[in-house]
Amino acid sequence: MPKPENIEPHKFKKGQSGNPNGRPRKYVSHLRELGYKLSEINDTIQVMMAMDMEELKSVWDNPKATVLEKTIAAAIRKSIEKGSLYSLETLLTRVYGKPRENADVKTEMTIRLIDDDDTPTEAARSTDTGAE
């Protein structure tokens, strides 16, 4: 069991948050606050996702590039440098939506039939449906 003297220095102070900066803001939320329309954001993402590394670098280095272009270029660059697809996935989902998910469902049910003479009989049926 931990000793209280070892726990005290690591406790949060009263009124202090354990996560002072909170969750990082999403790119699109930040851009919408700056006044960009959703259609502008989606169009820019689509165009920039089709760029090669040279074109992306030229946007990043261009002092006349818009905040929208710089933000999206930074997100793509960050994903590539980190080797993480999170930012790219977020951008692609924003423009194209999430891919459709299919699930195969197999169910079994028992149906009780009552004859005219009130004697129950059972019939088992298995169904296999693919959710589409």
Tab-separated table of N, CA and C in Angstrom:
chain	number	residue	atom	x	y	z
A	1	MET	N	0.845	-1.177	0.000
A	1	MET	CA	0.000	0.000	0.000
A	1	MET	C	0.893	1.243	0.000
A	2	PRO	N	0.562	2.246	-0.841
A	2	PRO	CA	1.410	3.438	-0.901
A	2	PRO	C	1.360	4.235	0.402
A	3	LYS	N	2.485	4.847	0.675
A	3	LYS	CA	2.576	5.659	1.890
A	3	LYS	C	2.067	7.067	1.591
A	4	PRO	N	1.273	7.641	2.506
A	4	PRO	CA	0.722	8.986	2.275
A	4	PRO	C	1.794	10.043	2.021
A	5	GLU	N	2.952	9.932	2.653
A	5	GLU	CA	4.006	10.945	2.437
A	5	GLU	C	4.560	10.886	1.015
A	6	ASN	N	4.406	9.742	0.338
A	6	ASN	CA	4.853	9.643	-1.059
A	6	ASN	C	3.798	10.148	-2.034
A	7	ILE	N	2.555	10.147	-1.612
A	7	ILE	CA	1.460	10.575	-2.481
A	7	ILE	C	1.282	12.090	-2.459
A	8	GLU	N	1.402	12.701	-1.307
A	8	GLU	CA	1.126	14.141	-1.129
A	8	GLU	C	1.806	15.040	-2.158
A	9	PRO	N	3.115	14.876	-2.436
A	9	PRO	CA	3.751	15.805	-3.388
A	9	PRO	C	3.195	15.698	-4.807
A	10	HIS	N	2.530	14.594	-5.133
A	10	HIS	CA	2.045	14.383	-6.496
A	10	HIS	C	0.563	14.691	-6.670
A	11	LYS	N	-0.112	15.047	-5.617
A	11	LYS	CA	-1.535	15.383	-5.709
A	11	LYS	C	-1.697	16.744	-6.372
A	12	PHE	N	-2.832	16.930	-7.061
A	12	PHE	CA	-3.130	18.228	-7.642
A	12	PHE	C	-3.500	19.197	-6.537
A	13	LYS	N	-3.100	20.411	-6.703
A	13	LYS	CA	-3.474	21.453	-5.740
A	13	LYS	C	-4.951	21.767	-5.946
A	14	LYS	N	-5.623	22.216	-4.909
A	14	LYS	CA	-7.035	22.547	-4.994
A	14	LYS	C	-7.220	23.664	-6.034
A	15	GLY	N	-8.142	23.449	-6.949
A	15	GLY	CA	-8.413	24.435	-8.005
A	15	GLY	C	-7.477	24.329	-9.194
A	16	GLN	N	-6.573	23.351	-9.204
A	16	GLN	CA	-5.623	23.182	-10.305
A	16	GLN	C	-6.083	22.038	-11.206
A	17	SER	N	-6.077	22.261	-12.496
A	17	SER	CA	-6.500	21.244	-13.441
A	17	SER	C	-5.354	20.277	-13.719
A	18	GLY	N	-5.696	19.037	-13.945
A	18	GLY	CA	-4.703	18.044	-14.339
A	18	GLY	C	-4.337	18.162	-15.809
A	19	ASN	N	-5.134	18.888	-16.560
A	19	ASN	CA	-4.891	19.080	-17.982
A	19	ASN	C	-5.165	20.549	-18.319
A	20	PRO	N	-4.235	21.442	-17.956
A	20	PRO	CA	-4.499	22.879	-18.093
A	20	PRO	C	-4.758	23.353	-19.523
A	21	ASN	N	-4.136	22.736	-20.503
A	21	ASN	CA	-4.334	23.178	-21.886
A	21	ASN	C	-5.551	22.520	-22.526
A	22	GLY	N	-6.065	21.474	-21.936
A	22	GLY	CA	-7.228	20.788	-22.487
A	22	GLY	C	-6.879	20.040	-23.757
A	23	ARG	N	-7.891	19.544	-24.388
A	23	ARG	CA	-7.722	18.804	-25.631
A	23	ARG	C	-7.350	19.773	-26.744
A	24	PRO	N	-6.386	19.389	-27.603
A	24	PRO	CA	-6.019	20.299	-28.693
A	24	PRO	C	-7.194	20.520	-29.647
A	25	ARG	N	-7.294	21.708	-30.179
A	25	ARG	CA	-8.383	22.043	-31.097
A	25	ARG	C	-8.176	21.353	-32.433
A	26	LYS	N	-9.254	21.024	-33.078
A	26	LYS	CA	-9.196	20.431	-34.413
A	26	LYS	C	-8.904	21.543	-35.418
A	27	TYR	N	-8.280	21.167	-36.526
A	27	TYR	CA	-7.908	22.147	-37.545
A	27	TYR	C	-9.117	22.919	-38.062
A	28	VAL	N	-10.170	22.191	-38.363
A	28	VAL	CA	-11.331	22.816	-38.986
A	28	VAL	C	-12.011	23.790	-38.033
A	29	SER	N	-12.086	23.455	-36.752
A	29	SER	CA	-12.694	24.360	-35.770
A	29	SER	C	-11.913	25.677	-35.718
A	30	HIS	N	-10.615	25.548	-35.727
A	30	HIS	CA	-9.758	26.741	-35.693
A	30	HIS	C	-9.967	27.597	-36.946
A	31	LEU	N	-10.031	26.959	-38.088
A	31	LEU	CA	-10.189	27.695	-39.347
A	31	LEU	C	-11.571	28.349	-39.449
A	32	ARG	N	-12.593	27.680	-38.945
A	32	ARG	CA	-13.941	28.273	-38.985
A	32	ARG	C	-13.999	29.511	-38.101
A	33	GLU	N	-13.282	29.476	-36.980
A	33	GLU	CA	-13.232	30.661	-36.112
A	33	GLU	C	-12.578	31.834	-36.817
A	34	LEU	N	-11.672	31.537	-37.736
A	34	LEU	CA	-10.997	32.594	-38.486
A	34	LEU	C	-11.848	33.132	-39.633
A	35	GLY	N	-13.040	32.534	-39.845
A	35	GLY	CA	-13.969	33.069	-40.836
A	35	GLY	C	-14.042	32.308	-42.143
A	36	TYR	N	-13.344	31.198	-42.248
A	36	TYR	CA	-13.416	30.416	-43.481
A	36	TYR	C	-14.705	29.618	-43.530
A	37	LYS	N	-15.261	29.499	-44.738
A	37	LYS	CA	-16.463	28.688	-44.939
A	37	LYS	C	-16.066	27.227	-45.065
A	38	LEU	N	-16.984	26.355	-44.704
A	38	LEU	CA	-16.720	24.920	-44.760
A	38	LEU	C	-16.357	24.474	-46.172
A	39	SER	N	-17.034	25.026	-47.166
A	39	SER	CA	-16.747	24.640	-48.553
A	39	SER	C	-15.333	25.056	-48.961
A	40	GLU	N	-14.885	26.217	-48.489
A	40	GLU	CA	-13.509	26.664	-48.778
A	40	GLU	C	-12.497	25.720	-48.144
A	41	ILE	N	-12.771	25.347	-46.914
A	41	ILE	CA	-11.863	24.449	-46.195
A	41	ILE	C	-11.786	23.104	-46.910
A	42	ASN	N	-12.933	22.541	-47.237
A	42	ASN	CA	-12.963	21.233	-47.904
A	42	ASN	C	-12.293	21.265	-49.272
A	43	ASP	N	-12.528	22.322	-50.048
A	43	ASP	CA	-11.897	22.446	-51.370
A	43	ASP	C	-10.381	22.542	-51.240
A	44	THR	N	-9.914	23.334	-50.290
A	44	THR	CA	-8.474	23.504	-50.090
A	44	THR	C	-7.832	22.194	-49.642
A	45	ILE	N	-8.493	21.489	-48.733
A	45	ILE	CA	-7.964	20.196	-48.278
A	45	ILE	C	-7.837	19.253	-49.462
A	46	GLN	N	-8.874	19.192	-50.282
A	46	GLN	CA	-8.885	18.290	-51.428
A	46	GLN	C	-7.745	18.598	-52.394
A	47	VAL	N	-7.532	19.869	-52.678
A	47	VAL	CA	-6.468	20.263	-53.603
A	47	VAL	C	-5.095	19.946	-53.011
A	48	MET	N	-4.915	20.282	-51.740
A	48	MET	CA	-3.594	20.114	-51.133
A	48	MET	C	-3.245	18.647	-50.878
A	49	MET	N	-4.249	17.800	-50.682
A	49	MET	CA	-3.977	16.381	-50.494
A	49	MET	C	-3.471	15.743	-51.786
A	50	ALA	N	-3.751	16.375	-52.916
A	50	ALA	CA	-3.302	15.860	-54.210
A	50	ALA	C	-1.914	16.394	-54.596
A	51	MET	N	-1.349	17.282	-53.800
A	51	MET	CA	-0.040	17.877	-54.111
A	51	MET	C	1.095	16.904	-53.804
A	52	ASP	N	2.186	17.064	-54.554
A	52	ASP	CA	3.381	16.305	-54.203
A	52	ASP	C	4.174	17.118	-53.169
A	53	MET	N	5.262	16.564	-52.695
A	53	MET	CA	6.023	17.201	-51.609
A	53	MET	C	6.594	18.561	-52.008
A	54	GLU	N	7.017	18.697	-53.259
A	54	GLU	CA	7.556	19.990	-53.743
A	54	GLU	C	6.489	21.079	-53.668
A	55	GLU	N	5.301	20.760	-54.163
A	55	GLU	CA	4.207	21.734	-54.170
A	55	GLU	C	3.787	22.087	-52.738
A	56	LEU	N	3.726	21.092	-51.894
A	56	LEU	CA	3.355	21.318	-50.497
A	56	LEU	C	4.386	22.221	-49.806
A	57	LYS	N	5.670	21.971	-50.088
A	57	LYS	CA	6.732	22.796	-49.502
A	57	LYS	C	6.641	24.232	-50.007
A	58	SER	N	6.309	24.402	-51.288
A	58	SER	CA	6.210	25.764	-51.831
A	58	SER	C	5.051	26.534	-51.178
A	59	VAL	N	3.969	25.842	-50.848
A	59	VAL	CA	2.856	26.496	-50.146
A	59	VAL	C	3.318	26.889	-48.749
A	60	TRP	N	3.988	25.964	-48.074
A	60	TRP	CA	4.452	26.220	-46.706
A	60	TRP	C	5.431	27.400	-46.664
A	61	ASP	N	6.334	27.489	-47.656
A	61	ASP	CA	7.356	28.540	-47.682
A	61	ASP	C	6.851	29.864	-48.242
A	62	ASN	N	5.689	29.877	-48.873
A	62	ASN	CA	5.156	31.081	-49.503
A	62	ASN	C	4.643	32.059	-48.439
A	63	PRO	N	5.241	33.250	-48.344
A	63	PRO	CA	4.781	34.213	-47.338
A	63	PRO	C	3.381	34.773	-47.641
A	64	LYS	N	2.907	34.614	-48.871
A	64	LYS	CA	1.587	35.122	-49.231
A	64	LYS	C	0.493	34.053	-49.129
A	65	ALA	N	0.851	32.851	-48.682
A	65	ALA	CA	-0.144	31.792	-48.531
A	65	ALA	C	-1.121	32.179	-47.431
A	66	THR	N	-2.363	31.769	-47.596
A	66	THR	CA	-3.388	32.103	-46.602
A	66	THR	C	-3.194	31.249	-45.341
A	67	VAL	N	-3.851	31.670	-44.279
A	67	VAL	CA	-3.811	30.900	-43.035
A	67	VAL	C	-4.378	29.506	-43.288
A	68	LEU	N	-5.416	29.433	-44.082
A	68	LEU	CA	-6.030	28.149	-44.424
A	68	LEU	C	-5.011	27.220	-45.074
A	69	GLU	N	-4.323	27.719	-46.079
A	69	GLU	CA	-3.323	26.910	-46.781
A	69	GLU	C	-2.178	26.511	-45.851
A	70	LYS	N	-1.708	27.452	-45.051
A	70	LYS	CA	-0.600	27.162	-44.118
A	70	LYS	C	-1.016	26.110	-43.086
A	71	THR	N	-2.230	26.218	-42.571
A	71	THR	CA	-2.697	25.286	-41.547
A	71	THR	C	-2.810	23.875	-42.107
A	72	ILE	N	-3.372	23.753	-43.283
A	72	ILE	CA	-3.526	22.432	-43.893
A	72	ILE	C	-2.165	21.863	-44.285
A	73	ALA	N	-1.298	22.710	-44.831
A	73	ALA	CA	0.053	22.254	-45.175
A	73	ALA	C	0.792	21.785	-43.921
A	74	ALA	N	0.612	22.505	-42.808
A	74	ALA	CA	1.265	22.114	-41.547
A	74	ALA	C	0.739	20.772	-41.057
A	75	ALA	N	-0.567	20.547	-41.186
A	75	ALA	CA	-1.162	19.282	-40.744
A	75	ALA	C	-0.623	18.116	-41.574
A	76	ILE	N	-0.550	18.300	-42.876
A	76	ILE	CA	-0.042	17.247	-43.763
A	76	ILE	C	1.443	16.995	-43.459
A	77	ARG	N	2.192	18.065	-43.343
A	77	ARG	CA	3.630	17.971	-43.053
A	77	ARG	C	3.882	17.252	-41.726
A	78	LYS	N	3.104	17.622	-40.714
A	78	LYS	CA	3.244	17.019	-39.384
A	78	LYS	C	2.993	15.515	-39.448
A	79	SER	N	1.960	15.112	-40.168
A	79	SER	CA	1.654	13.682	-40.306
A	79	SER	C	2.781	12.934	-40.995
A	80	ILE	N	3.311	13.534	-42.034
A	80	ILE	CA	4.385	12.875	-42.789
A	80	ILE	C	5.640	12.763	-41.934
A	81	GLU	N	6.003	13.847	-41.233
A	81	GLU	CA	7.206	13.834	-40.400
A	81	GLU	C	7.098	12.851	-39.242
A	82	LYS	N	5.937	12.790	-38.619
A	82	LYS	CA	5.743	11.884	-37.484
A	82	LYS	C	5.514	10.446	-37.926
A	83	GLY	N	5.156	10.257	-39.166
A	83	GLY	CA	4.818	8.923	-39.634
A	83	GLY	C	3.455	8.478	-39.112
A	84	SER	N	2.639	9.454	-38.762
A	84	SER	CA	1.306	9.170	-38.224
A	84	SER	C	0.272	9.578	-39.263
A	85	LEU	N	-0.758	8.789	-39.373
A	85	LEU	CA	-1.806	9.104	-40.342
A	85	LEU	C	-2.973	9.856	-39.718
A	86	TYR	N	-2.877	10.198	-38.437
A	86	TYR	CA	-4.005	10.806	-37.741
A	86	TYR	C	-4.482	12.092	-38.418
A	87	SER	N	-3.585	13.025	-38.676
A	87	SER	CA	-3.988	14.299	-39.283
A	87	SER	C	-4.509	14.094	-40.701
A	88	LEU	N	-3.850	13.218	-41.441
A	88	LEU	CA	-4.303	12.949	-42.806
A	88	LEU	C	-5.687	12.309	-42.792
A	89	GLU	N	-5.882	11.378	-41.873
A	89	GLU	CA	-7.183	10.728	-41.764
A	89	GLU	C	-8.267	11.739	-41.406
A	90	THR	N	-7.947	12.655	-40.501
A	90	THR	CA	-8.898	13.694	-40.108
A	90	THR	C	-9.265	14.564	-41.305
A	91	LEU	N	-8.272	14.970	-42.088
A	91	LEU	CA	-8.527	15.811	-43.258
A	91	LEU	C	-9.340	15.065	-44.313
A	92	LEU	N	-8.973	13.819	-44.581
A	92	LEU	CA	-9.690	13.042	-45.589
A	92	LEU	C	-11.135	12.769	-45.168
A	93	THR	N	-11.321	12.457	-43.891
A	93	THR	CA	-12.670	12.219	-43.379
A	93	THR	C	-13.507	13.478	-43.507
A	94	ARG	N	-12.876	14.610	-43.324
A	94	ARG	CA	-13.563	15.903	-43.402
A	94	ARG	C	-14.119	16.120	-44.803
A	95	VAL	N	-13.338	15.760	-45.816
A	95	VAL	CA	-13.741	16.016	-47.200
A	95	VAL	C	-14.623	14.901	-47.757
A	96	TYR	N	-14.204	13.652	-47.542
A	96	TYR	CA	-14.874	12.535	-48.198
A	96	TYR	C	-15.819	11.752	-47.292
A	97	GLY	N	-15.783	11.992	-45.998
A	97	GLY	CA	-16.601	11.229	-45.059
A	97	GLY	C	-15.910	9.931	-44.676
A	98	LYS	N	-16.469	9.270	-43.684
A	98	LYS	CA	-15.888	8.001	-43.244
A	98	LYS	C	-16.268	6.898	-44.219
A	99	PRO	N	-15.363	5.935	-44.397
A	99	PRO	CA	-15.706	4.819	-45.275
A	99	PRO	C	-16.869	4.009	-44.694
A	100	ARG	N	-17.625	3.414	-45.554
A	100	ARG	CA	-18.769	2.613	-45.134
A	100	ARG	C	-18.274	1.332	-44.464
A	101	GLU	N	-18.894	0.992	-43.355
A	101	GLU	CA	-18.526	-0.225	-42.643
A	101	GLU	C	-19.622	-1.260	-42.824
A	102	ASN	N	-19.218	-2.478	-43.130
A	102	ASN	CA	-20.170	-3.585	-43.277
A	102	ASN	C	-19.983	-4.554	-42.127
A	103	ALA	N	-21.065	-5.139	-41.685
A	103	ALA	CA	-20.998	-6.127	-40.614
A	103	ALA	C	-21.850	-7.321	-40.999
A	104	ASP	N	-21.293	-8.505	-40.801
A	104	ASP	CA	-22.059	-9.728	-41.028
A	104	ASP	C	-22.726	-10.105	-39.716
A	105	VAL	N	-24.001	-10.401	-39.782
A	105	VAL	CA	-24.767	-10.733	-38.586
A	105	VAL	C	-25.386	-12.102	-38.776
A	106	LYS	N	-25.184	-12.981	-37.796
A	106	LYS	CA	-25.793	-14.298	-37.842
A	106	LYS	C	-26.657	-14.440	-36.599
A	107	THR	N	-27.902	-14.806	-36.793
A	107	THR	CA	-28.815	-14.961	-35.662
A	107	THR	C	-29.471	-16.322	-35.709
A	108	GLU	N	-29.856	-16.788	-34.566
A	108	GLU	CA	-30.626	-18.027	-34.470
A	108	GLU	C	-31.865	-17.724	-33.659
A	109	MET	N	-32.978	-18.283	-34.081
A	109	MET	CA	-34.198	-18.070	-33.321
A	109	MET	C	-35.039	-19.344	-33.328
A	110	THR	N	-35.821	-19.466	-32.303
A	110	THR	CA	-36.731	-20.599	-32.182
A	110	THR	C	-38.151	-20.073	-32.285
A	111	ILE	N	-38.911	-20.690	-33.147
A	111	ILE	CA	-40.295	-20.273	-33.342
A	111	ILE	C	-41.193	-21.379	-32.798
A	112	ARG	N	-42.097	-21.017	-31.924
A	112	ARG	CA	-43.052	-21.998	-31.396
A	112	ARG	C	-44.360	-21.861	-32.162
A	113	LEU	N	-44.736	-22.967	-32.730
A	113	LEU	CA	-45.991	-23.008	-33.468
A	113	LEU	C	-47.014	-23.751	-32.624
A	114	ILE	N	-48.195	-23.262	-32.569
A	114	ILE	CA	-49.254	-23.937	-31.824
A	114	ILE	C	-50.254	-24.477	-32.836
A	115	ASP	N	-50.396	-25.810	-32.800
A	115	ASP	CA	-51.334	-26.472	-33.709
A	115	ASP	C	-52.766	-26.191	-33.258
A	116	ASP	N	-53.678	-26.616	-34.069
A	116	ASP	CA	-55.093	-26.457	-33.735
A	116	ASP	C	-55.464	-27.152	-32.431
A	117	ASP	N	-54.716	-28.221	-32.086
A	117	ASP	CA	-55.044	-28.948	-30.860
A	117	ASP	C	-54.255	-28.411	-29.655
A	118	ASP	N	-53.700	-27.193	-29.750
A	118	ASP	CA	-52.965	-26.509	-28.682
A	118	ASP	C	-51.699	-27.239	-28.227
A	119	THR	N	-51.062	-28.025	-29.094
A	119	THR	CA	-49.780	-28.648	-28.747
A	119	THR	C	-48.669	-27.879	-29.457
A	120	PRO	N	-47.732	-27.362	-28.644
A	120	PRO	CA	-46.653	-26.576	-29.273
A	120	PRO	C	-45.642	-27.464	-29.985
A	121	THR	N	-45.156	-26.990	-31.121
A	121	THR	CA	-44.050	-27.639	-31.825
A	121	THR	C	-43.002	-26.552	-32.068
A	122	GLU	N	-41.743	-26.951	-32.072
A	122	GLU	CA	-40.674	-25.961	-32.245
A	122	GLU	C	-40.027	-26.116	-33.604
A	123	ALA	N	-39.686	-25.003	-34.178
A	123	ALA	CA	-38.960	-24.985	-35.439
A	123	ALA	C	-37.795	-24.028	-35.260
A	124	ALA	N	-36.589	-24.500	-35.488
A	124	ALA	CA	-35.407	-23.639	-35.361
A	124	ALA	C	-35.038	-23.123	-36.742
A	125	ARG	N	-34.655	-21.880	-36.786
A	125	ARG	CA	-34.281	-21.285	-38.054
A	125	ARG	C	-33.034	-20.453	-37.845
A	126	SER	N	-32.089	-20.562	-38.734
A	126	SER	CA	-30.869	-19.774	-38.661
A	126	SER	C	-30.882	-18.810	-39.838
A	127	THR	N	-30.575	-17.574	-39.545
A	127	THR	CA	-30.525	-16.580	-40.622
A	127	THR	C	-29.150	-15.974	-40.652
A	128	ASP	N	-28.686	-15.671	-41.834
A	128	ASP	CA	-27.392	-15.049	-42.010
A	128	ASP	C	-27.613	-13.820	-42.865
A	129	THR	N	-27.480	-12.644	-42.251
A	129	THR	CA	-27.700	-11.418	-43.006
A	129	THR	C	-26.448	-10.580	-42.993
A	130	GLY	N	-26.151	-9.977	-44.078
A	130	GLY	CA	-25.033	-9.037	-44.159
A	130	GLY	C	-25.600	-7.633	-44.112
A	131	ALA	N	-25.150	-6.857	-43.153
A	131	ALA	CA	-25.637	-5.474	-43.062
A	131	ALA	C	-25.061	-4.694	-44.220
A	132	GLU	N	-25.880	-3.969	-44.915
A	132	GLU	CA	-25.401	-3.206	-46.077
A	132	GLU	C	-25.745	-1.758	-45.970
